[in-house]
mmCIF file of C-alpha atoms in Angstrom:
data_model
loop_
_atom_site.group_PDB
_atom_site.id
_atom_site.type_symbol
_atom_site.label_atom_id
_atom_site.label_comp_id
_atom_site.label_asym_id
_atom_site.label_seq_id
_atom_site.Cartn_x
_atom_site.Cartn_y
_atom_site.Cartn_z
ATOM 1 C CA MET A 1 -39.899 -25.826 9.091
ATOM 2 C CA LYS A 2 -39.895 -22.077 8.662
ATOM 3 C CA PRO A 3 -42.486 -19.307 8.445
ATOM 4 C CA GLY A 4 -44.436 -19.453 5.182
ATOM 5 C CA ASP A 5 -44.108 -23.232 4.738
ATOM 6 C CA LYS A 6 -47.219 -25.342 4.207
ATOM 7 C CA ALA A 7 -47.935 -27.979 6.857
ATOM 8 C CA LYS A 8 -50.787 -30.001 8.318
ATOM 9 C CA CYS A 9 -51.814 -28.659 11.718
ATOM 10 C CA PRO A 10 -51.935 -31.419 14.390
ATOM 11 C CA HIS A 11 -54.580 -29.461 16.353
ATOM 12 C CA CYS A 12 -57.192 -28.563 13.709
ATOM 13 C CA ALA A 13 -56.104 -31.170 11.095
ATOM 14 C CA GLU A 14 -56.208 -28.556 8.299
ATOM 15 C CA GLU A 15 -53.616 -27.781 5.628
ATOM 16 C CA THR A 16 -52.176 -24.454 6.792
ATOM 17 C CA ILE A 17 -49.357 -21.984 6.395
ATOM 18 C CA LEU A 18 -46.991 -21.562 9.328
ATOM 19 C CA LYS A 19 -46.710 -18.133 10.943
ATOM 20 C CA GLU A 20 -43.949 -16.905 13.210
ATOM 21 C CA LYS A 21 -45.099 -15.735 16.628
ATOM 22 C CA VAL A 22 -42.762 -13.831 18.929
ATOM 23 C CA GLU A 23 -43.595 -13.936 22.630
ATOM 24 C CA MET A 24 -42.618 -10.710 24.352
ATOM 25 C CA ASP A 25 -41.873 -9.807 27.947
ATOM 26 C CA GLY A 26 -42.075 -6.029 27.836
ATOM 27 C CA TRP A 27 -39.597 -5.011 25.133
ATOM 28 C CA GLN A 28 -37.647 -8.294 25.272
ATOM 29 C CA ALA A 29 -38.382 -11.206 22.923
ATOM 30 C CA THR A 30 -38.490 -14.310 25.114
ATOM 31 C CA ALA A 31 -39.382 -17.011 22.586
ATOM 32 C CA ARG A 32 -40.182 -17.536 18.931
ATOM 33 C CA SER A 33 -42.489 -20.255 17.705
ATOM 34 C CA LEU A 34 -44.383 -21.410 14.629
ATOM 35 C CA VAL A 35 -48.170 -21.291 14.897
ATOM 36 C CA CYS A 36 -51.062 -22.412 12.701
ATOM 37 C CA ALA A 37 -52.508 -19.597 10.575
ATOM 38 C CA ILE A 38 -56.035 -21.015 11.017
ATOM 39 C CA CYS A 39 -56.352 -21.929 14.695
ATOM 40 C CA GLY A 40 -53.354 -19.989 16.071
ATOM 41 C CA ARG A 41 -52.033 -22.868 18.195
ATOM 42 C CA LYS A 42 -48.332 -23.594 18.625
ATOM 43 C CA ILE A 43 -46.853 -26.210 16.269
ATOM 44 C CA ALA A 44 -43.080 -25.960 16.875
ATOM 45 C CA ASP A 45 -40.425 -23.896 18.648
ATOM 46 C CA LEU A 46 -38.609 -21.771 16.105
ATOM 47 C CA ASP A 47 -35.581 -21.229 18.345
ATOM 48 C CA LYS A 48 -34.757 -24.958 18.326
ATOM 49 C CA GLU A 49 -35.348 -25.165 14.567
ATOM 50 C CA LEU A 50 -33.005 -22.224 13.942
ATOM 51 C CA GLU A 51 -30.268 -23.760 16.094
ATOM 52 C CA GLN A 52 -30.481 -27.010 14.127
ATOM 53 C CA GLN A 53 -30.343 -25.127 10.818
ATOM 54 C CA LYS A 54 -27.294 -23.125 11.953
ATOM 55 C CA ASP A 55 -25.521 -26.350 12.913
ATOM 56 C CA GLN A 56 -26.267 -27.823 9.487
ATOM 57 C CA GLU A 57 -25.137 -24.650 7.706
ATOM 58 C CA ALA A 58 -21.896 -24.632 9.672
ATOM 59 C CA THR A 59 -21.044 -28.109 8.415
ATOM 60 C CA THR A 60 -21.864 -27.385 4.768
ATOM 61 C CA THR A 61 -20.434 -24.308 3.114
ATOM 62 C CA LYS A 62 -21.803 -22.552 0.077
ATOM 63 C CA ALA A 63 -18.833 -23.649 -2.007
ATOM 64 C CA GLY A 64 -19.273 -27.225 -0.837
ATOM 65 C CA SER A 65 -22.949 -27.285 -1.736
ATOM 66 C CA LEU A 66 -22.225 -25.796 -5.165
ATOM 67 C CA ALA A 67 -19.489 -28.360 -5.752
ATOM 68 C CA ALA A 68 -21.861 -31.143 -4.708
ATOM 69 C CA LEU A 69 -24.440 -29.810 -7.153
ATOM 70 C CA LEU A 70 -21.901 -29.720 -9.976
ATOM 71 C CA GLY A 71 -20.287 -33.010 -8.965
ATOM 72 C CA GLU A 72 -16.845 -31.524 -8.323
ATOM 73 C CA ASP A 73 -14.357 -31.684 -5.485
ATOM 74 C CA PRO A 74 -14.354 -28.314 -3.624
ATOM 75 C CA GLU A 75 -10.718 -28.799 -2.563
ATOM 76 C CA GLN A 76 -9.504 -29.179 -6.146
ATOM 77 C CA PRO A 77 -6.859 -26.524 -6.966
ATOM 78 C CA LYS A 78 -7.893 -23.848 -9.415
ATOM 79 C CA PRO A 79 -5.886 -23.457 -12.624
ATOM 80 C CA LYS A 80 -3.649 -20.408 -12.886
ATOM 81 C CA LEU A 81 -3.603 -18.640 -16.210
ATOM 82 C CA LYS A 82 -0.455 -16.655 -16.796
ATOM 83 C CA ALA A 83 0.431 -14.909 -20.008
ATOM 84 C CA GLU A 84 4.004 -14.209 -20.979
ATOM 85 C CA ALA A 85 4.989 -10.558 -21.293
ATOM 86 C CA GLY A 86 5.173 -10.986 -25.077
ATOM 87 C CA GLU A 87 1.643 -12.362 -25.248
ATOM 88 C CA ARG A 88 -0.077 -9.337 -23.706
ATOM 89 C CA HIS A 89 -0.948 -7.004 -26.558
ATOM 90 C CA PHE A 90 -3.655 -4.839 -25.033
ATOM 91 C CA CYS A 91 -4.372 -1.414 -26.471
ATOM 92 C CA ARG A 92 -3.929 0.186 -23.042
ATOM 93 C CA ASP A 93 -0.219 -0.815 -23.153
ATOM 94 C CA CYS A 94 0.376 0.415 -26.726
ATOM 95 C CA ILE A 95 2.162 3.616 -27.784
ATOM 96 C CA HIS A 96 -0.667 4.385 -30.240
ATOM 97 C CA TYR A 97 -3.331 4.376 -27.491
ATOM 98 C CA LEU A 98 -4.678 7.825 -26.602
ATOM 99 C CA VAL A 99 -6.679 8.228 -23.409
ATOM 100 C CA HIS A 100 -9.315 10.948 -23.464
ATOM 101 C CA PRO A 101 -12.077 11.585 -20.887
ATOM 102 C CA PHE A 102 -14.804 10.905 -23.444
ATOM 103 C CA LEU A 103 -13.157 8.482 -25.855
ATOM 104 C CA SER A 104 -10.227 6.068 -26.036
ATOM 105 C CA ARG A 105 -8.608 6.121 -29.470
ATOM 106 C CA CYS A 106 -5.984 4.308 -31.495
ATOM 107 C CA GLU A 107 -3.956 7.022 -33.231
ATOM 108 C CA LYS A 108 -2.522 4.570 -35.754
ATOM 109 C CA LYS A 109 -5.919 3.352 -36.999
ATOM 110 C CA LYS A 110 -7.751 6.612 -36.185
ATOM 111 C CA LYS A 111 -10.691 4.860 -34.517
ATOM 112 C CA ALA A 112 -12.232 4.332 -31.085
ATOM 113 C CA VAL A 113 -10.942 1.298 -29.172
ATOM 114 C CA ASN A 114 -11.385 -0.342 -25.792
ATOM 115 C CA PRO A 115 -8.418 -0.576 -23.407
ATOM 116 C CA MET A 116 -8.554 -4.384 -23.447
ATOM 117 C CA ASP A 117 -8.666 -4.707 -27.248
ATOM 118 C CA ASP A 118 -5.668 -6.193 -29.002
ATOM 119 C CA CYS A 119 -4.202 -5.636 -32.458
ATOM 120 C CA ARG A 120 -1.355 -6.625 -34.792
ATOM 121 C CA ASP A 121 0.191 -3.148 -34.767
ATOM 122 C CA PHE A 122 0.943 -3.310 -31.041
ATOM 123 C CA LYS A 123 4.068 -1.528 -29.801
ATOM 124 C CA LYS A 124 4.691 -1.596 -26.076
ATOM 125 C CA VAL A 125 4.923 1.655 -24.126
ATOM 126 C CA GLU A 126 8.061 1.976 -22.032
ATOM 127 C CA ARG A 127 6.746 3.248 -18.725
ATOM 128 C CA LYS A 128 9.061 4.698 -16.133
ATOM 129 C CA THR A 129 8.682 3.518 -12.569
ATOM 130 C CA GLU A 130 9.157 5.693 -9.490
ATOM 131 C CA LYS A 131 12.593 4.153 -9.033
ATOM 132 C CA ASP A 132 13.582 5.204 -12.570
ATOM 133 C CA ASN A 133 12.323 8.741 -11.885
ATOM 134 C CA SER A 134 14.295 9.020 -8.639
ATOM 135 C CA ASP A 135 17.456 7.733 -10.374
ATOM 136 C CA SER A 136 17.154 10.352 -13.129
ATOM 137 C CA GLU A 137 16.783 13.180 -10.576
ATOM 138 C CA LYS A 138 20.138 12.376 -8.913
#
């Protein structure tokens, strides 16, 4: 049970909504309980309920509950998708790709493109690494 749930009060025998009541000792919260919204009498200790819920949540993870919902094994290895270097033909890696602050263009086709687009006219850019730059300076 939690605050806001509907329940039948054992004291007034009415269908009610549970409210959370915090008992205070000065500025310290000493206890939390669920009370009837109609008669205001105590129905259950919220502290014990929360401890039980935390124990249940510790045993079941979010991934485990999702896997149970979908009917899958949560420990099943995930497939790895790897593309060969020759298969990656993204515009961002092409020599015809022009980066501009307001627009990314393909200079071969003279049109706006997205960095992750691909095309048949792809030619890979040869990018120098820091190691290549340091070798050329020597």
